[in-house]
Amino acid sequence: MTTQLRLRSALALVTGAGSGIGRAVCARLAREGATVAACDLNGAAAHETVQLLEGPGSAQGAPRGNHAAFQADVSEARAARSLLEQVQACFSRPPSVVVSSAGINQDEFLLHMSEDDWDKVIAVNLKGTFLVTQAAAQALVSSGSHGSIINISSIVGKVGNMGQTNYVASKAGVIGLTQTAARELGRHGIRCNSVLPGFMTTPMTQKIPQAVKDKVIGMIPMGHMGSPEDVADVVAFLASEDSGYITGASVEVTGGLWM
Ligand code: NAP
């Protein structure tokens, strides 16, 4: 496959970069020429991601470029602000591409869900996305730079899912937050889009019992689960000028599940 270098001058901040979709996004953006600021709650995992990244022109698998790892809990306002400050201090500019992939789930049926499980999931998935989007937008606007903000939601944010009231509410919130940010930030040259993955093979879905997986796979028109790279392909498109007139969109990457 010929890799295009659509992101040669981009600085990309990716949260949830230590695992699954976030790690695949870092790899794809780096392959397209971006410098990557990889952030995760697990700082060691973010560092491991950076070790895996390539730069343009490097031999396959050889790390190149000045990618950097950061540790932050995106659900903490002070940590999210400090993350943006650290990235700007490190690279002397705000990130022009921001991908919020940090996310958790704590599944339980509505009748039994604890307030704590509700609060935790909303704090990371929705408030964390808000905090990172806001801090990044403030940095871009005050420096007069254009940018592309991409928030990872989920197809269940559109259609609901059994046992996931907290997660679904957070992901529906991410869609609304992103659409509103798109309306407010368009005049500053900042595009905001969300990506709605379906059922992807990552550590998050590893814990699902095989019988449940088989049932969901049976509902996917493409007949199989997606990969983190399937999501990364779409994120790279939304990060690049190939999507220069797309903002406020929610792009489904589901193999047709729950279309
Ligand atoms: P994953 O492999 O579990 O990766 C999520 C990453 O986010 C982990 O590295 C996790 O770190 C990090 N994280 C958790 N809480 C954080 C916090 N407070 N601050 C910073 N980082 C934090 O899951 P994934 O499947 O790649 O999911 C990535 C995104 O895609 C999530 O938003 C998820 O909801 C969404 N999504 C996934 C699927 C799917 O089928 N996999 C479908 C739809 C949407 P720790 O490991 O240290 O907790």
Coordinates of C-alpha atoms in Angstrom, one line a residue, residues 61-229:
G61 CA 9.0 -0.2 11.8
A62 CA 11.8 2.2 12.6
P63 CA 10.8 5.0 14.9
R64 CA 11.5 8.5 13.6
G65 CA 10.3 12.0 14.1
N66 CA 9.8 13.7 17.5
H67 CA 6.7 12.0 18.7
A68 CA 6.1 12.2 22.5
A69 CA 4.1 10.5 25.2
F70 CA 2.0 12.2 27.9
Q71 CA 0.2 10.9 30.9
A72 CA -3.2 12.5 31.9
D73 CA -6.6 11.6 33.2
V74 CA -8.8 13.4 30.8
S75 CA -11.7 13.5 33.2
E76 CA -9.8 15.9 35.5
A77 CA -10.2 19.6 34.3
R78 CA -6.7 20.5 35.7
A79 CA -5.1 17.5 34.0
A80 CA -6.7 18.3 30.6
R81 CA -5.6 21.9 30.7
S82 CA -2.1 20.9 31.8
L83 CA -2.0 18.3 29.0
L84 CA -2.5 21.0 26.4
E85 CA 0.0 23.3 28.1
Q86 CA 2.6 20.4 28.1
V87 CA 2.0 19.6 24.4
Q88 CA 2.4 23.3 23.5
A89 CA 5.5 23.6 25.6
C90 CA 7.0 20.5 24.0
F91 CA 6.2 21.4 20.4
S92 CA 6.0 25.2 20.5
R93 CA 2.5 25.1 18.9
P94 CA -1.0 23.8 19.7
P95 CA -2.0 20.4 18.1
S96 CA -3.7 20.9 14.8
V97 CA -5.4 17.5 15.0
V98 CA -7.0 16.4 18.2
V99 CA -8.5 12.9 18.6
S100 CA -10.4 12.0 21.8
S101 CA -10.3 8.2 22.0
A102 CA -10.0 7.7 25.8
G103 CA -13.1 5.8 26.9
I104 CA -14.3 3.2 29.4
N105 CA -17.4 1.1 30.0
Q106 CA -19.0 -0.2 33.2
D107 CA -22.0 -2.2 31.9
E108 CA -25.1 -3.0 34.0
F109 CA -28.8 -3.1 33.4
L110 CA -30.6 0.2 34.2
L111 CA -32.5 -1.4 37.1
H112 CA -29.2 -2.2 38.8
M113 CA -26.8 0.5 37.7
S114 CA -25.1 2.3 40.5
E115 CA -24.6 6.0 40.6
D116 CA -20.9 5.5 40.8
D117 CA -20.9 3.5 37.5
W118 CA -22.9 6.2 35.9
D119 CA -20.7 9.0 37.1
K120 CA -17.4 7.2 36.1
V121 CA -18.4 6.5 32.6
I122 CA -19.8 10.0 32.0
A123 CA -16.7 11.6 33.6
V124 CA -14.3 9.9 31.2
N125 CA -16.3 9.6 28.0
L126 CA -18.3 12.8 28.0
K127 CA -16.7 15.2 30.4
G128 CA -13.2 14.1 29.3
T129 CA -14.1 14.7 25.7
F130 CA -15.5 18.1 26.6
L131 CA -12.4 19.1 28.6
V132 CA -10.0 18.1 25.8
T133 CA -12.1 19.6 23.0
Q134 CA -12.4 22.9 25.0
A135 CA -8.7 23.1 25.9
A136 CA -7.6 22.3 22.4
A137 CA -10.1 24.8 20.8
Q138 CA -9.0 27.5 23.2
A139 CA -5.3 26.9 22.3
L140 CA -6.1 26.9 18.5
V141 CA -8.3 30.1 18.7
S142 CA -5.8 32.1 20.8
S143 CA -3.0 31.2 18.4
G144 CA -5.1 31.8 15.3
S145 CA -4.5 28.3 14.0
H146 CA -6.9 26.1 12.0
G147 CA -7.5 22.5 13.2
S148 CA -9.5 19.3 13.0
I149 CA -11.1 17.8 16.2
I150 CA -12.2 14.2 16.0
N151 CA -14.1 12.6 18.8
I152 CA -14.7 8.9 19.1
S153 CA -18.3 8.2 19.9
S154 CA -20.1 4.9 19.1
I155 CA -22.9 3.6 17.0
V156 CA -24.7 2.8 20.2
G157 CA -24.9 6.5 20.9
K158 CA -27.5 6.6 18.0
V159 CA -29.5 3.4 18.7
G160 CA -29.0 2.5 22.4
N161 CA -27.8 -0.8 23.7
M162 CA -28.9 -3.2 26.4
G163 CA -26.9 -2.9 29.7
Q164 CA -25.2 0.4 28.7
T165 CA -27.3 3.3 29.7
N166 CA -24.3 5.2 31.1
Y167 CA -22.0 4.4 28.1
V168 CA -24.8 5.1 25.5
A169 CA -25.7 8.4 27.2
S170 CA -22.0 9.4 27.1
K171 CA -21.6 8.5 23.5
A172 CA -24.9 10.3 22.4
G173 CA -23.5 13.3 24.4
V174 CA -20.3 13.2 22.4
I175 CA -22.2 13.4 19.1
G176 CA -24.2 16.5 20.4
L177 CA -21.1 18.1 21.9
T178 CA -19.2 17.7 18.6
Q179 CA -22.0 19.0 16.5
T180 CA -22.3 22.1 18.7
A181 CA -18.5 22.6 18.7
A182 CA -18.6 22.4 14.9
R183 CA -21.3 25.2 14.8
E184 CA -19.3 27.4 17.2
L185 CA -15.8 26.8 15.8
G186 CA -16.3 26.8 12.1
R187 CA -15.7 30.6 11.9
H188 CA -12.3 29.9 13.4
G189 CA -11.3 27.4 10.8
I190 CA -11.7 24.5 13.2
R191 CA -13.6 21.4 12.0
C192 CA -15.2 19.0 14.5
N193 CA -16.5 15.5 13.6
S194 CA -17.3 12.4 15.5
V195 CA -16.6 8.8 14.4
L196 CA -19.1 6.1 15.4
P197 CA -17.4 2.6 15.5
G198 CA -19.5 -0.5 15.6
F199 CA -18.1 -3.7 17.1
M200 CA -14.3 -3.6 16.9
T201 CA -11.6 -6.0 18.1
T202 CA -9.9 -4.2 20.9
P203 CA -9.2 -4.8 24.6
M204 CA -12.6 -3.1 25.4
T205 CA -14.5 -5.9 23.6
Q206 CA -12.2 -8.7 24.6
K207 CA -14.0 -9.2 27.9
I208 CA -17.4 -9.8 26.1
P209 CA -18.4 -13.5 26.2
Q210 CA -17.9 -15.4 22.9
A211 CA -21.6 -16.3 22.7
V212 CA -22.6 -12.6 22.9
K213 CA -20.0 -11.7 20.3
D214 CA -21.3 -14.4 17.9
K215 CA -24.8 -13.0 18.3
V216 CA -23.7 -9.5 17.4
I217 CA -21.5 -10.7 14.5
G218 CA -24.6 -12.4 13.2
M219 CA -26.2 -8.9 12.9
I220 CA -23.3 -7.3 11.0
P221 CA -23.9 -7.2 7.2
M222 CA -20.1 -7.4 6.6
G223 CA -20.1 -10.6 8.7
H224 CA -17.2 -9.8 11.0
M225 CA -16.0 -7.4 13.7
G226 CA -14.0 -4.4 12.6
S227 CA -10.4 -3.6 13.4
P228 CA -8.9 -0.5 15.2
E229 CA -7.3 0.2 11.8

